[in-house]
PDB file of C-alpha atoms in Angstrom:
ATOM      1  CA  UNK A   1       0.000   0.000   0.000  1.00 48.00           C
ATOM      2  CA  UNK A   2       1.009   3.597  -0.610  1.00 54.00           C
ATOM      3  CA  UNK A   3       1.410   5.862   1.959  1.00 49.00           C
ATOM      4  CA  UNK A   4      -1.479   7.976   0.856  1.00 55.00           C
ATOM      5  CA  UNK A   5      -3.512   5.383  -0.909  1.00 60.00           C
ATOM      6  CA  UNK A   6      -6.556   5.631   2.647  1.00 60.00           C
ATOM      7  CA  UNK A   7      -6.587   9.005   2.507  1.00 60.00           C
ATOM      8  CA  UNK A   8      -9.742   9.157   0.821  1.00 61.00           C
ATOM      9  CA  UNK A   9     -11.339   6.942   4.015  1.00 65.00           C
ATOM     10  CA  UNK A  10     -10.607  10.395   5.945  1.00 68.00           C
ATOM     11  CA  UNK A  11     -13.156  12.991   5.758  1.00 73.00           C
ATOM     12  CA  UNK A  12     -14.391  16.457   7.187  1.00 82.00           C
ATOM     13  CA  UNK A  13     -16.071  16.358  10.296  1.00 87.00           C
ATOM     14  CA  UNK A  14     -17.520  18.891  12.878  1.00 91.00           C
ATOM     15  CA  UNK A  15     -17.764  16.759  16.129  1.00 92.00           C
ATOM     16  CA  UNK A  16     -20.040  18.650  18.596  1.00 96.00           C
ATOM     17  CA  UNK A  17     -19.966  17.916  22.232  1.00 97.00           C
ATOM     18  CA  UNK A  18     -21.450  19.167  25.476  1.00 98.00           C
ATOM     19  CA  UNK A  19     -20.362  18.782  28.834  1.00 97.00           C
ATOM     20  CA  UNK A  20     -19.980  20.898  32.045  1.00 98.00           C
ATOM     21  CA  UNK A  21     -18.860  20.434  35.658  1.00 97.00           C
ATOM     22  CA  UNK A  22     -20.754  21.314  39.113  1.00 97.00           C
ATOM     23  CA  UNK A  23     -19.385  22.063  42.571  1.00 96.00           C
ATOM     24  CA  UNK A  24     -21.752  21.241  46.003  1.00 95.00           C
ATOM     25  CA  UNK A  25     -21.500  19.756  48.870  1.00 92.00           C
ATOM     26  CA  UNK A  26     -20.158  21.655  51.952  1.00 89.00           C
ATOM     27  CA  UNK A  27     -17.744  24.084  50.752  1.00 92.00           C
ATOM     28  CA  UNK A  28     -17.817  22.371  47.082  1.00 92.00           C
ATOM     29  CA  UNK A  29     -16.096  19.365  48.197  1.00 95.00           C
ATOM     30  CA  UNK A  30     -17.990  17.444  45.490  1.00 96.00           C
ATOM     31  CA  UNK A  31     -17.583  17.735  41.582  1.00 97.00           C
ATOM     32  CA  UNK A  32     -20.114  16.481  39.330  1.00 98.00           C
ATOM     33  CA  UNK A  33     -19.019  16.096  35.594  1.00 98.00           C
ATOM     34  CA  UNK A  34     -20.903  14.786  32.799  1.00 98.00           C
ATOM     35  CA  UNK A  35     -20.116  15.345  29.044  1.00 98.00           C
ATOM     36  CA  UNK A  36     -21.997  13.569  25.720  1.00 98.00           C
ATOM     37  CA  UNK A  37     -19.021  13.642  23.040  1.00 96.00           C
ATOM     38  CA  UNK A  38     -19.907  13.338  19.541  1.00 95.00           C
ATOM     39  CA  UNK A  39     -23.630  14.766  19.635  1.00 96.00           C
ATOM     40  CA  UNK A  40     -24.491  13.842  16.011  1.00 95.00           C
ATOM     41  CA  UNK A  41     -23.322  10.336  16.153  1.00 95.00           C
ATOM     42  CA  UNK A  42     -20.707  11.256  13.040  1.00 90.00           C
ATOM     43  CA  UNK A  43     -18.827   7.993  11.783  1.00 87.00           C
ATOM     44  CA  UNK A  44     -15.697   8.549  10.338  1.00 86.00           C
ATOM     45  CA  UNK A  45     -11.690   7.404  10.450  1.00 84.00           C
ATOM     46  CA  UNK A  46      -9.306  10.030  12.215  1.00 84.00           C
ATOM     47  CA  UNK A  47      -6.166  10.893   9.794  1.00 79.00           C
ATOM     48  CA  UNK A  48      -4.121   9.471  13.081  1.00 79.00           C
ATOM     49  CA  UNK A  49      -5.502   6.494  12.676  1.00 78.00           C
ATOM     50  CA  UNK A  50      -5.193   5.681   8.705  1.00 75.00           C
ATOM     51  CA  UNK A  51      -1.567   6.911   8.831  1.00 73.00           C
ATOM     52  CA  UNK A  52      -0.808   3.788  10.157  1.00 71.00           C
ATOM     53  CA  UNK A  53      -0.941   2.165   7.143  1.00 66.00           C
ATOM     54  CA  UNK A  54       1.878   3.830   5.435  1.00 61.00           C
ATOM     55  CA  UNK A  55       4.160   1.366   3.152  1.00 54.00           C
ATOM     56  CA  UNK A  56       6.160   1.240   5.596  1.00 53.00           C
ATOM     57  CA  UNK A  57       3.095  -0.636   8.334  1.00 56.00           C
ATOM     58  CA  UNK A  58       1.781  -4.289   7.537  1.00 55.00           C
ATOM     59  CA  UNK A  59      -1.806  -4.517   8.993  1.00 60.00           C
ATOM     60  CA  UNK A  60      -3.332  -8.304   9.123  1.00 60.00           C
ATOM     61  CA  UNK A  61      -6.544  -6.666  10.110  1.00 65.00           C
ATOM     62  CA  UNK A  62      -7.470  -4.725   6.453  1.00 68.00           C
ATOM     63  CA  UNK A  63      -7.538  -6.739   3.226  1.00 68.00           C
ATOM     64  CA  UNK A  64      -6.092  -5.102   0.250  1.00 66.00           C
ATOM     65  CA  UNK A  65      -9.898  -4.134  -1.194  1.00 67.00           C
ATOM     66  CA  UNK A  66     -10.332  -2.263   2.139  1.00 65.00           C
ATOM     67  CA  UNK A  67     -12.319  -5.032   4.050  1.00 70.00           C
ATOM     68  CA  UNK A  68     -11.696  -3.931   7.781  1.00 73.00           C
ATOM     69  CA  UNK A  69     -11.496  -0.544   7.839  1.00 75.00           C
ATOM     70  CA  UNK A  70     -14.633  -0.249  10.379  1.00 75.00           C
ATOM     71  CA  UNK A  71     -12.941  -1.439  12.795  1.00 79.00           C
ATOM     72  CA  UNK A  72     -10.501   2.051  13.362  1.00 81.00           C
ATOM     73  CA  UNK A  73     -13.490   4.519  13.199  1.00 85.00           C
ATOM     74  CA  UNK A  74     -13.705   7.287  16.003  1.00 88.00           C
ATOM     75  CA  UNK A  75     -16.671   6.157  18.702  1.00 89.00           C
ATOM     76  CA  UNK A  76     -20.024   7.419  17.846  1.00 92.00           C
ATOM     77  CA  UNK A  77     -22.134   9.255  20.349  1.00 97.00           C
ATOM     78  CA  UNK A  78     -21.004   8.367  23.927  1.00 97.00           C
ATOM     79  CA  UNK A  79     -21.583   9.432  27.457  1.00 98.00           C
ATOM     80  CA  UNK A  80     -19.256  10.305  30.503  1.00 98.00           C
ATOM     81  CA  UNK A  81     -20.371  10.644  34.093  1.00 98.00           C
ATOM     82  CA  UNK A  82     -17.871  11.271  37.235  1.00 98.00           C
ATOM     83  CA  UNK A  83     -17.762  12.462  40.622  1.00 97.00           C
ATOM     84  CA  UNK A  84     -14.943  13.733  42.426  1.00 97.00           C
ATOM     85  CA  UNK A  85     -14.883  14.477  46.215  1.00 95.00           C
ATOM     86  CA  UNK A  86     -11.941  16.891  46.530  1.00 92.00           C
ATOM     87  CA  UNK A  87     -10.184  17.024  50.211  1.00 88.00           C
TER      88      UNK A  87
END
C-alpha cells in the first residue's frame, strides 16, 4: 500500500460535544461532571488512525480491497459521568 492510498477513508467532520462540571457539597467538596461527546453520532476514520498504514506498516486486520477498515473509526455518540470528592 502507498502511503497515501486511505486518505480518501478520511473525511471532514464537525464533532459537537457538550459537557460541564458542578461544585456542592459543603464548601464544594464534590464535583459532578458529565459530558456527551460526539452529539451527532458522526462515523468517520481520524487521519491518526489511517496513517498507520503507510508502506512502511503491515496490517493483518485490512484486506487489500479495504475489508476492515470499520474497525478504526472514532466512537459514535457516547456518554461520561464522574464524581470527584476533593479534600
Amino acid at each position: 500500500m502507498e502511503t497515501y492510498q486511505n486518505a480518501n477513508r478520511s473525511k471532514n467532520v464537525v464533532i459537537y460535544d457538550l459537557y460541564g462540571s458542578k461544585k456542592f457539597g459543603k464548601d464544594g467538596k464534590f464535583i459532578l461532571n458529565a459530558g456527551i461527546y460526539n452529539i451527532t453520532n458522526v462515523k468517520y476514520i481520524p487521519w491518526e488512525t489511517l496513517r498507520m498504514f503507510s508502506n512502511a506498516n503491515v496490517n493483518n486486520m485490512v484486506d487489500k480491497d479495504g475489508n476492515g477498515f470499520n474497525r478504526y473509526t472514532a466512537p459514535g455518540r457516547n456518554y461520561a459521568l464522574s464524581l470527584t470528592y476533593e479534600f
